[in-house]
Short mmCIF file of C-alpha atoms in Angstrom, two decimals:
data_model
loop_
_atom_site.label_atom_id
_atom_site.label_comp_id
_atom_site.label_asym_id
_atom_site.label_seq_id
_atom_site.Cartn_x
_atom_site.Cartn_y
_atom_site.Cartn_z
CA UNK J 23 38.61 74.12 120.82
CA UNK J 24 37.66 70.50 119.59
CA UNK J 25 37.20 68.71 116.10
CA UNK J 26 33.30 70.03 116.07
CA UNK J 27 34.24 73.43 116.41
CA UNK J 28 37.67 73.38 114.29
CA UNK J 29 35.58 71.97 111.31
CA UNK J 30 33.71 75.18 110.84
CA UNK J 31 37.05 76.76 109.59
CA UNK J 32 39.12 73.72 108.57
CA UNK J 33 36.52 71.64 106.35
CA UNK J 34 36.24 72.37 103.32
CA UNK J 35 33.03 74.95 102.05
CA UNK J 36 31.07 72.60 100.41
CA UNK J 37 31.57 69.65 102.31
CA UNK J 38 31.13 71.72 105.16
CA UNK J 39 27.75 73.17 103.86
CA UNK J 40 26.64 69.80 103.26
CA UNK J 41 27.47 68.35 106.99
CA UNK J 42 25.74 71.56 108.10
CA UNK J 43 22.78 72.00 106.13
CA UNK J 44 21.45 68.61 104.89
CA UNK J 45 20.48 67.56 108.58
CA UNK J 46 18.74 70.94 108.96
CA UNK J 47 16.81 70.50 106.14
CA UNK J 48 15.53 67.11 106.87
CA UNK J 49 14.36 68.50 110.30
CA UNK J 50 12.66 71.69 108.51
CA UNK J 51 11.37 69.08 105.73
CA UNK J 52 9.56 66.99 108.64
CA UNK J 53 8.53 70.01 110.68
CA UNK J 54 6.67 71.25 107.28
CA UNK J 55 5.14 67.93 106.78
CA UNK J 56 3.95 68.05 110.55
CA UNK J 57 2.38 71.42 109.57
CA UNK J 58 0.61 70.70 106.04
CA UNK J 59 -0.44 67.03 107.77
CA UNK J 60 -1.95 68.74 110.69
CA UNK J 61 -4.30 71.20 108.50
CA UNK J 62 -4.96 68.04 106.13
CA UNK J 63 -7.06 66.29 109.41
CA UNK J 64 -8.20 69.62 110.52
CA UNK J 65 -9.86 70.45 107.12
CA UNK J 66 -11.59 66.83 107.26
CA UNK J 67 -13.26 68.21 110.03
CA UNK J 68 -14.97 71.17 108.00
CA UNK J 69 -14.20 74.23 106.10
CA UNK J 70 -14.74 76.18 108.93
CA UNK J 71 -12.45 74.29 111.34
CA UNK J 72 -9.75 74.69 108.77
CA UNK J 73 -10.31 78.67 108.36
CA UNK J 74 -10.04 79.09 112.09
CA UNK J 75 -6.46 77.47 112.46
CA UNK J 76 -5.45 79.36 109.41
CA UNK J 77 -6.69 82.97 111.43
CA UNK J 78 -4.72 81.27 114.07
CA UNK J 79 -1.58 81.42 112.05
CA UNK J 80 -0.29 85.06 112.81
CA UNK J 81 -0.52 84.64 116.42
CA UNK J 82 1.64 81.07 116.51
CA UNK J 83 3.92 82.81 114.71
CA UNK J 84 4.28 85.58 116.97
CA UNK J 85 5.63 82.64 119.33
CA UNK J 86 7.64 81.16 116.61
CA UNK J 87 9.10 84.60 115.91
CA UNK J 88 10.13 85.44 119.16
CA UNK J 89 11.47 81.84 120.05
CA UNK J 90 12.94 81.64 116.36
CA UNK J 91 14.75 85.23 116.90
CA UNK J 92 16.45 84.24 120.37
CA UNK J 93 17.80 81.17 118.80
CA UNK J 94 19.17 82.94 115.64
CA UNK J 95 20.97 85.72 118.28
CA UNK J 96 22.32 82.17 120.05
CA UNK J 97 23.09 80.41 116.91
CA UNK J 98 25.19 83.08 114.83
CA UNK J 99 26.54 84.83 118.69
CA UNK J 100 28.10 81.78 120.21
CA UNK J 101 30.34 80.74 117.21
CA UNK J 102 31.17 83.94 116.64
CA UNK J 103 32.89 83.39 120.33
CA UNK J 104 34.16 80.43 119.85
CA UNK J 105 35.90 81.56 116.89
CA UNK J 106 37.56 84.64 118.64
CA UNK J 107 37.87 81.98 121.72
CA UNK J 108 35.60 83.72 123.95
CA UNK J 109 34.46 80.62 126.03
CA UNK J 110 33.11 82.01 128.69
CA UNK J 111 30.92 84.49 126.84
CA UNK J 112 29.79 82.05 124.83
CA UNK J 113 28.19 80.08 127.47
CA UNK J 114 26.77 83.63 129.00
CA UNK J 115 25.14 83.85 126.11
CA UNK J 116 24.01 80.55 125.33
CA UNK J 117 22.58 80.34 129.44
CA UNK J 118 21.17 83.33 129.48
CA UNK J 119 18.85 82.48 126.16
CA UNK J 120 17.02 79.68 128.19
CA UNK J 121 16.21 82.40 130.63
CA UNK J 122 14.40 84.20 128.57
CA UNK J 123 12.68 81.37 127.02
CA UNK J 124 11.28 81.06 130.79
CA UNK J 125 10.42 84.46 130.77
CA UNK J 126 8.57 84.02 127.41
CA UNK J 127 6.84 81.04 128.65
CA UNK J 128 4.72 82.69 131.21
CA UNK J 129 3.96 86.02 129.54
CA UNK J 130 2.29 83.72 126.23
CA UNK J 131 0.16 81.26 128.69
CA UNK J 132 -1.08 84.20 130.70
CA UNK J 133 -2.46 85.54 126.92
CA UNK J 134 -3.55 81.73 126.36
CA UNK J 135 -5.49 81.65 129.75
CA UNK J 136 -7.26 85.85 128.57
CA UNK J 137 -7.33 87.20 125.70
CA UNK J 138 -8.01 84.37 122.95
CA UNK J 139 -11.44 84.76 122.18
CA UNK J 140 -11.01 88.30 121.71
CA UNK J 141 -8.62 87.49 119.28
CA UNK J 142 -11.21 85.72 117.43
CA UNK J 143 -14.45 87.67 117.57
CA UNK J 144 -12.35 90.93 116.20
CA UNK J 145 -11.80 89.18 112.82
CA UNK J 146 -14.98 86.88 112.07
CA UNK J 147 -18.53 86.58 113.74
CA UNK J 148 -18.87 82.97 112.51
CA UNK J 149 -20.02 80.74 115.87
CA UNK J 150 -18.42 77.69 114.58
CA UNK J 151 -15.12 79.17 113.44
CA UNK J 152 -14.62 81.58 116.60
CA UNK J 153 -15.37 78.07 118.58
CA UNK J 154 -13.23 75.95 117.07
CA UNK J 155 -9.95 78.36 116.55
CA UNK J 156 -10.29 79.32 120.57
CA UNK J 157 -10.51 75.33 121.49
CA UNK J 158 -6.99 75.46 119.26
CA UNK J 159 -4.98 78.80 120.19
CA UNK J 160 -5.99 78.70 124.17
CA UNK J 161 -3.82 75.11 124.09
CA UNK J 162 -1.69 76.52 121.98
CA UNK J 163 -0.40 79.44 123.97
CA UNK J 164 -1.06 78.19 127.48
CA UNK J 165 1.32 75.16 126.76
CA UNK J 166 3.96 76.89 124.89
CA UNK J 167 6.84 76.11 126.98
CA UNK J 168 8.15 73.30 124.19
CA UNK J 169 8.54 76.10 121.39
CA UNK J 170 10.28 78.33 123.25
CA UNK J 171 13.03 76.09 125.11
CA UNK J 172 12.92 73.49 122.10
CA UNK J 173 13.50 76.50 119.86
CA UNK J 174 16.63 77.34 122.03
CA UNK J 175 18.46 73.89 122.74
CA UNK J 176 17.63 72.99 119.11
CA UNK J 177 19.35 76.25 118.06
CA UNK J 178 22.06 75.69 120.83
CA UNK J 179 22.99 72.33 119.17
CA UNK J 180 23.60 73.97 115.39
CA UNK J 181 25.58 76.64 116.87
CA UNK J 182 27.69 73.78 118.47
CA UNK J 183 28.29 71.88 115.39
CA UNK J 184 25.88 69.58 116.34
CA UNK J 185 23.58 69.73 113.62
CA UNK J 186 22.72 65.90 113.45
CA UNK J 187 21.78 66.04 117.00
CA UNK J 188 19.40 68.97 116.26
CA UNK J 189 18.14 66.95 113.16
CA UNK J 190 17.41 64.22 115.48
CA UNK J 191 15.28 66.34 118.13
CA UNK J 192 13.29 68.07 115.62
CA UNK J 193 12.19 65.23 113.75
CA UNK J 194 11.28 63.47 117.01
CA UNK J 195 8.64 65.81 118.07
CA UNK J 196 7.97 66.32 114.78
CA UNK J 197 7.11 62.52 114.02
CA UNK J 198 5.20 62.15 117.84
CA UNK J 199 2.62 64.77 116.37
CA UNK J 200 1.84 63.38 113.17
CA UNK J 201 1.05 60.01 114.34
CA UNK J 202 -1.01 61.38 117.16
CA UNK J 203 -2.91 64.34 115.36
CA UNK J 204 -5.28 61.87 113.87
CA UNK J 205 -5.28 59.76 117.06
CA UNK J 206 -6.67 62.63 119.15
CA UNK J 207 -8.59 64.53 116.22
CA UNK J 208 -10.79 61.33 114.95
CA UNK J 209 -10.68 59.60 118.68
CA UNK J 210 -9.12 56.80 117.07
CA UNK J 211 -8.88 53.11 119.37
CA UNK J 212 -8.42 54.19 122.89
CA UNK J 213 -7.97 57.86 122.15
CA UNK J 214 -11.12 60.63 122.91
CA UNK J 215 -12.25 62.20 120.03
CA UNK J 216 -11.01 65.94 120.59
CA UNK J 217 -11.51 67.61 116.94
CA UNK J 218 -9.07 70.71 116.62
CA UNK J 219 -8.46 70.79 120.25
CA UNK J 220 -6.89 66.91 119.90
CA UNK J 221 -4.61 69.04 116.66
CA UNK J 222 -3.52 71.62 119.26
CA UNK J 223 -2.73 69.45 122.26
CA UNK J 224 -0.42 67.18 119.66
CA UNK J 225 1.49 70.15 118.53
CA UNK J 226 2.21 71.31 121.79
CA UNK J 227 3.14 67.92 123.11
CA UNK J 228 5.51 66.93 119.69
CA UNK J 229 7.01 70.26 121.01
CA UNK J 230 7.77 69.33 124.64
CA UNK J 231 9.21 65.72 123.38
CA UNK J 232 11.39 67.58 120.85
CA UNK J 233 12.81 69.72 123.90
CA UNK J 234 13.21 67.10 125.68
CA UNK J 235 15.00 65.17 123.12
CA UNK J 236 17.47 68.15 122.62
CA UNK J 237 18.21 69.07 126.08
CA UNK J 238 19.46 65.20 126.69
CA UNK J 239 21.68 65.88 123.45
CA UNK J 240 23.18 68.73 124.91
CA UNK J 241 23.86 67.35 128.15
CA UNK J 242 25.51 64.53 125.96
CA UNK J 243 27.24 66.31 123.31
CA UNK J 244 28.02 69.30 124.34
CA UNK J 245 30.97 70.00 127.42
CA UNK J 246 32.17 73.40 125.81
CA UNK J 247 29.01 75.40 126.25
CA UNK J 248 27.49 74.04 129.50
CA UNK J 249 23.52 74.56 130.78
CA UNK J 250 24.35 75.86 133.99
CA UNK J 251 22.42 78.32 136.54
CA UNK J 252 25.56 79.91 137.45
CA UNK J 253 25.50 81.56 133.47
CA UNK J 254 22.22 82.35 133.26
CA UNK J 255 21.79 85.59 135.57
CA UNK J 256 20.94 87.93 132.85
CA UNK J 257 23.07 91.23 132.59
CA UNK J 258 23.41 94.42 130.33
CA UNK J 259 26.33 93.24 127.42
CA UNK J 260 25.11 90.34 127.27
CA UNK J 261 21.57 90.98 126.90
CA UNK J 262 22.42 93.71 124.29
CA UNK J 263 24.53 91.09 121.85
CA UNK J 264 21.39 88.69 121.95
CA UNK J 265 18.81 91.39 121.24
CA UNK J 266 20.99 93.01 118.65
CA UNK J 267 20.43 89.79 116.45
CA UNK J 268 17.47 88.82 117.92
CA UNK J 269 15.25 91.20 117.91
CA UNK J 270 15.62 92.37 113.89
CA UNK J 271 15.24 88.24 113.58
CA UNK J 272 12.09 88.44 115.45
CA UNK J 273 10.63 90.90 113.70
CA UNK J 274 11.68 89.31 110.20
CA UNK J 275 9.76 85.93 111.29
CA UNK J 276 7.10 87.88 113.39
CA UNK J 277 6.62 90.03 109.84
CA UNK J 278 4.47 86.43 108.71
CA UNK J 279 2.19 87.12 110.99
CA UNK J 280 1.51 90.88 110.49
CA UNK J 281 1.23 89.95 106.57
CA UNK J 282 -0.81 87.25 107.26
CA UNK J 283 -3.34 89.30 109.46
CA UNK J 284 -3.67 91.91 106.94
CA UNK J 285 -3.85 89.54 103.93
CA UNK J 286 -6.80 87.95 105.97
CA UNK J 287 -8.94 90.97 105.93
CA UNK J 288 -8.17 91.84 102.36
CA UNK J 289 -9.09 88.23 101.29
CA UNK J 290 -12.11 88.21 104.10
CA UNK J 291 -14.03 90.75 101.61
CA UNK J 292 -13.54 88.23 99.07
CA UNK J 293 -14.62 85.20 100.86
CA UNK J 294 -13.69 82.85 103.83
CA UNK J 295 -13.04 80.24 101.05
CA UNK J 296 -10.33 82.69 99.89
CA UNK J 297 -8.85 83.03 103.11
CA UNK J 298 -8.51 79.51 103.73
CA UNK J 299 -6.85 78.83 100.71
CA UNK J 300 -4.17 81.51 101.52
CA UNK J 301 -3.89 79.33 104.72
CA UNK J 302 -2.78 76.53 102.84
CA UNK J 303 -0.62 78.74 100.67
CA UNK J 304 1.58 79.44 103.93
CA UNK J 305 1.83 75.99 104.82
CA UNK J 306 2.83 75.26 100.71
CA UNK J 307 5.21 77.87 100.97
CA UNK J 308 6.60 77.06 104.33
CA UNK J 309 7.35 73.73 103.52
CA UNK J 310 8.78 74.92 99.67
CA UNK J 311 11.40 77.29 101.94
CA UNK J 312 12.20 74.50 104.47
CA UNK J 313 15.82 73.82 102.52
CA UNK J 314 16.63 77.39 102.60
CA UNK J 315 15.97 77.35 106.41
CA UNK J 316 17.69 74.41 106.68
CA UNK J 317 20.76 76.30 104.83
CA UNK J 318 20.57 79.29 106.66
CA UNK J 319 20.93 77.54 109.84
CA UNK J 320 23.99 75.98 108.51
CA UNK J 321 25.29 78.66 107.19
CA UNK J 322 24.99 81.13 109.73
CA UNK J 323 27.13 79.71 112.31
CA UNK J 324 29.65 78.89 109.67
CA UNK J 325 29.69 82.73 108.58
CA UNK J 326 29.86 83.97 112.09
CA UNK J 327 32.41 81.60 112.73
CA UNK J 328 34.94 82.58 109.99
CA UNK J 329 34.10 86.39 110.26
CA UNK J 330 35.11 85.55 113.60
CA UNK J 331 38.26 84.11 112.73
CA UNK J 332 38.96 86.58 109.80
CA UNK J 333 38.65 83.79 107.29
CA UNK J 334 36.82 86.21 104.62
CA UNK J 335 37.31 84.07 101.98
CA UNK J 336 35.55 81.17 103.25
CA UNK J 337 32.58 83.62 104.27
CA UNK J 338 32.49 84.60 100.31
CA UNK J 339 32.10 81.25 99.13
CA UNK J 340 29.76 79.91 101.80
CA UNK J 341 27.45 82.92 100.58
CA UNK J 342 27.66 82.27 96.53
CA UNK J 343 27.27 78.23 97.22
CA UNK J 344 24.35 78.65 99.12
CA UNK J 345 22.58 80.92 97.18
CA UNK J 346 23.26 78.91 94.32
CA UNK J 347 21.49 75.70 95.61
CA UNK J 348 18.94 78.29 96.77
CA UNK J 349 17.67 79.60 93.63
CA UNK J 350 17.61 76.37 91.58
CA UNK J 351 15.99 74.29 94.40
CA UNK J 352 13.42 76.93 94.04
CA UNK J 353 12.76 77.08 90.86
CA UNK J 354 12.78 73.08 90.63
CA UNK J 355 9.80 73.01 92.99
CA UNK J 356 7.98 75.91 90.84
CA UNK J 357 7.72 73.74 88.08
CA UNK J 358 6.35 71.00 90.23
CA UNK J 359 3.81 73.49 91.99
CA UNK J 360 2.81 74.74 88.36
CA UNK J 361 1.84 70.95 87.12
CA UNK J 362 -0.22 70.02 89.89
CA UNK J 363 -2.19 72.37 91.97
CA UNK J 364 -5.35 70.53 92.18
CA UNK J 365 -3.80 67.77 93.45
CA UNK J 366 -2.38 70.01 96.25
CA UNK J 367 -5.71 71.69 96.78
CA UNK J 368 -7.19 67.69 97.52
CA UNK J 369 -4.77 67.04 99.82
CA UNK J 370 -6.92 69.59 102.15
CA UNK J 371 -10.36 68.44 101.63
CA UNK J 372 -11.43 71.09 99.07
CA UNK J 373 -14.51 71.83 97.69
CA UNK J 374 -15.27 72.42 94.08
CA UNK J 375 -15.32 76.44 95.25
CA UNK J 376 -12.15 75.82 96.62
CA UNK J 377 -10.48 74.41 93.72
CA UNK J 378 -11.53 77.37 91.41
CA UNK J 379 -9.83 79.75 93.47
CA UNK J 380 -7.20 77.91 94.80
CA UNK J 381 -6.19 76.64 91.24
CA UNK J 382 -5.29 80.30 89.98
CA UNK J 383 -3.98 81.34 93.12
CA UNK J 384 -1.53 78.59 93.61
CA UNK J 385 -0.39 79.50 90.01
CA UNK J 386 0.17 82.94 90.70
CA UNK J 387 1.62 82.84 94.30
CA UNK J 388 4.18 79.71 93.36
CA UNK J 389 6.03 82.60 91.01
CA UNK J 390 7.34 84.19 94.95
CA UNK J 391 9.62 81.27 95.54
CA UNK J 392 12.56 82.10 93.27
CA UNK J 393 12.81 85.50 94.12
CA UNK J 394 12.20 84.66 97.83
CA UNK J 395 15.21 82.46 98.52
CA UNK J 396 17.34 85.36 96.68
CA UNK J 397 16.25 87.82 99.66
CA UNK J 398 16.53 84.60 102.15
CA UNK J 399 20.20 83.36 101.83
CA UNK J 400 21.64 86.96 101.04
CA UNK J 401 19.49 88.33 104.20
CA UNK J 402 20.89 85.90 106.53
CA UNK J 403 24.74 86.70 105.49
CA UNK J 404 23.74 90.34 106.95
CA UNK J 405 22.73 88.77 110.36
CA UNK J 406 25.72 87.05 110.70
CA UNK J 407 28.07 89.63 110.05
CA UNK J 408 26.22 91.65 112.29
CA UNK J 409 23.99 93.71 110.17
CA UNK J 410 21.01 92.66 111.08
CA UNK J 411 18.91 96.28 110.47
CA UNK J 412 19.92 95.08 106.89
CA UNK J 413 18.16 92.06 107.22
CA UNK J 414 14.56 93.50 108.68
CA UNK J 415 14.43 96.01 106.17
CA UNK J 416 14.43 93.24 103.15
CA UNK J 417 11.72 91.27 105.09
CA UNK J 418 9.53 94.55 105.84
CA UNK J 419 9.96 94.94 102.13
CA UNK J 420 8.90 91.34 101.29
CA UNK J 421 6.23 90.93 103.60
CA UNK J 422 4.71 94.59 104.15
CA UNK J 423 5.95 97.78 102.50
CA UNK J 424 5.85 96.52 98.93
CA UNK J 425 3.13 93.51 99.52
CA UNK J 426 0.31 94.76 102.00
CA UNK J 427 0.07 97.91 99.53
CA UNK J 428 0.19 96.38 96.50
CA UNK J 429 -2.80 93.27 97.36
CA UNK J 430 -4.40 96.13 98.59
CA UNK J 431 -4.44 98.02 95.34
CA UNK J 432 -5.50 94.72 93.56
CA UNK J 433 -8.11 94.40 95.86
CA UNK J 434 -9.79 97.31 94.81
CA UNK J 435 -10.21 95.91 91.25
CA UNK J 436 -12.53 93.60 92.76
CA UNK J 437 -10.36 90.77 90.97
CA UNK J 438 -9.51 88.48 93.68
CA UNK J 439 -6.83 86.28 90.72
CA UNK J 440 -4.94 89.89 90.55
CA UNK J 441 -4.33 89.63 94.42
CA UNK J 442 -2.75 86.53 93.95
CA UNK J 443 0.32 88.39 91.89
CA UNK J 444 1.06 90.81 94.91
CA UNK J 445 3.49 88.21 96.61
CA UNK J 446 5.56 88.07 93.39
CA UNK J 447 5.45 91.78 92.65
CA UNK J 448 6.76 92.29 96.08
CA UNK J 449 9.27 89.53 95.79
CA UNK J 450 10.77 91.46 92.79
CA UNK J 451 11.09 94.78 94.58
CA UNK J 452 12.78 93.22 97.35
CA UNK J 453 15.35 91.29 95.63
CA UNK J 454 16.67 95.17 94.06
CA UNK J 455 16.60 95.83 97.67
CA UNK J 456 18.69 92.72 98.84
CA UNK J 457 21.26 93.64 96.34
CA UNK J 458 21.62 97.64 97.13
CA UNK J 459 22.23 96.46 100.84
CA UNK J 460 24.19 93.24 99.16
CA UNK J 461 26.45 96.20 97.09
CA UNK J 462 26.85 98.31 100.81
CA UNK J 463 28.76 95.65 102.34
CA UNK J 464 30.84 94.89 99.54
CA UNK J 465 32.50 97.85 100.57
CA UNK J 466 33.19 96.70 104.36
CA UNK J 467 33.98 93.03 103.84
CA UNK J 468 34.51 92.53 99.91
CA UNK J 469 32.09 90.30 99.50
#
């Protein structure tokens, strides 16, 4: 094994956390940024134009769930191989994952090319918005082939040791699309004005530079864990070890879109006003848990590597540092969140309507982020150590079980401010879930 894969059970924990994390963070930081900038120019368009790429949000992160979860499965799997020095499993693995990203490709662009406008008409029967968020999701899903195989090499890189490499890809694409969303939105110099169908054909093109970008890195970096045809042929073992992480992952990410369609409907009694400003909650609180999905995609090979190699101890105190940063990082940016939520609220164009009910809501819903990382960073120990059922049954907790019901029952009140508490009343619950699961392994791997 060489010096990049040595390090993740040589270097010392909190060096090692830092080498591994910071460079995903930065990445996550700019891929937030790329998100919250993109609805920015789509809500100068119009209110409406920035309600249809929020209803848009559950079904992008179906893709993001399924491409996220297939990395994770690659990301904690092929350390874990390295560790016991499985080589040539680990490049089964890691070959057969862009498969399936090929396979994912086509099965999303044939729902691009059918079934978008459908999507559409069964929430809302407002023209403009049903016009507006098909122009966006048909480019979207048709040309998804960057988020799936980006996802993967990006993913492929961490799992590698390669995390500055990754950092590097990321922010690429990440960059290309925020200098050319207001390019094509606003048909700015030589550019056609394209409104939110110049927003979706940036995305998907930041995504196909950032995959680009990444598979060059690999073919640099990378000699251990080759891309190779020869490895890809999919078969039955291997298969099984991807989809035993992956698909729990997928879920877990996939569960954002589920609570996101339901808290649609339950806000769409309210007002569309209401549901766009729980559209720029997710891209808030997306970009407030970018560090903690930076850390967890440190942290996760390093677990799997050292539960490969039966270094216990250093899995321990990768766990307690991260969660550590986790929490206070958290609660740094509540503070910040609580001082200044009309100036957030600006930042997307909003009305005076909007600021009256985004004011109270950003309040409320900023009070999630603590208890959220808790459930995050323990969560993502479970995956690596190969408990993954652990970690779906926190997010189902987090993200439906305790909060669909309880918005639900504040709903009923007819108080729209005392639907904005169900994301930290289900945060709470979750976290005495975390721990009971948290308390289960102790018993297996003294944690």
């Amino acid at each position: 094994m060489n010096p990049k894969e040595n390090k993740l059970g040589t270097m010392p924990i909190g060096r090692l956390l830092i080498s591994m994390s910071i460079p995903m963070m930065i990445s996550f930081f700019i891929q937030a940024l790329y998100n919250i900038v993109d609805s920015m120019f789509v809500a100068r368009i119009s209110e409406d134009a920035l309600t249809a790429v929020s209803i848009a949000f559950p079904l992008q992160q179906v893709i993001t769930a399924i491409a996220v979860g297939t990395g994770v499965g690659v990301n904690a799997l092929v350390p874990r191989f390295v560790g016991r020095g499985d080589l040539h499993t680990a490049r089964r693995i890691a070959n057969v994952a862009v498969f399936l990203s090929a396979c994912y490709t086509l099965v999303f662009a044939i729902i691009g090319l059918t079934a978008i406008h459908s999507f559409y008409t069964m929430q809302t029967d407002v023209p403009a918005i049903v016009e507006a968020g098909t122009q966006y999701l048909t480019i979207v899903c048709t040309i998804c082939i960057g988020a799936f195989f980006g996802q993967n090499f990006e993913k492929l890189l961490v799992a590698t040791g390669n995390t500055l490499c990754s950092m590097a890809a990321q922010a690429t694409g990440a960059v290309f699309n925020i200098i050319f969303d207001p390019l094509l939105i606003f048909g700015i110099g030589p550019f056609p004005q394209l409104g939110v169908r110049g927003a979706a054909i940036a995305t998907v093109s930041g995504q196909i530079v950032a995959t680009i970008v990444a598979y060059c890195m690999l073919r640099w970096k990378e000699k251990n864990i080759p891309l190779s045809f020869r490895y890809m042929l999919p078969s039955l073992p291997v298969l099984k070890d991807i989809f035993s992480i992956a698909i729990p992952s997928m879920i877990t990410v996939g569960l954002t879109s589920a609570m996101s369609f339901c808290m649609n409907q339950i806000l769409l009694a309210f007002s569309t006003t209401a549901t766009a400003v729980f559209g720029i909650w997710l891209k808030l609180q997306n970009f407030s848990y970018m560090p903690i999905f930076g850390m967890n995609n440190g942290t996760i090979p390093m677990i799997s590597y050292n539960y490969g190699a039966n270094r216990m101890d250093r899995v321990r105190e990768t766990i307690r540092l991260a969660l550590k940063v986790a929490v206070m990082l958290m609660a740094v940016l509540t503070i910040i969140f609580e001082c200044i939520p009309g100036v957030l609220l600006m930042l997307f164009s909003a009305s005076e309507n909007m600021i009256a009910i985004g004011t109270i809501a950003l309040r409320l819903l900023v009070l999630s982020l603590p208890l959220g990382a808790v459930c995050l960073i323990i969560s993502s120990s479970f995956q690596s150590l190969g408990y993954s059922r652990y970690t779906l049954i926190v997010n189902l907790c987090r993200q439906l079980i305790f909060l669909i019901p309880i918005a639900l029952a504040m709903s009923i009140t007819g108080n729209l401010s005392l639907v904005w508490i169900a994301p930290a009343l289900a945060e709470a619950l979750s976290v005495l879930a975390t721990l009971y699961f948290r308390r289960k392994l102790n018993a297996v791997f003294d944690l």
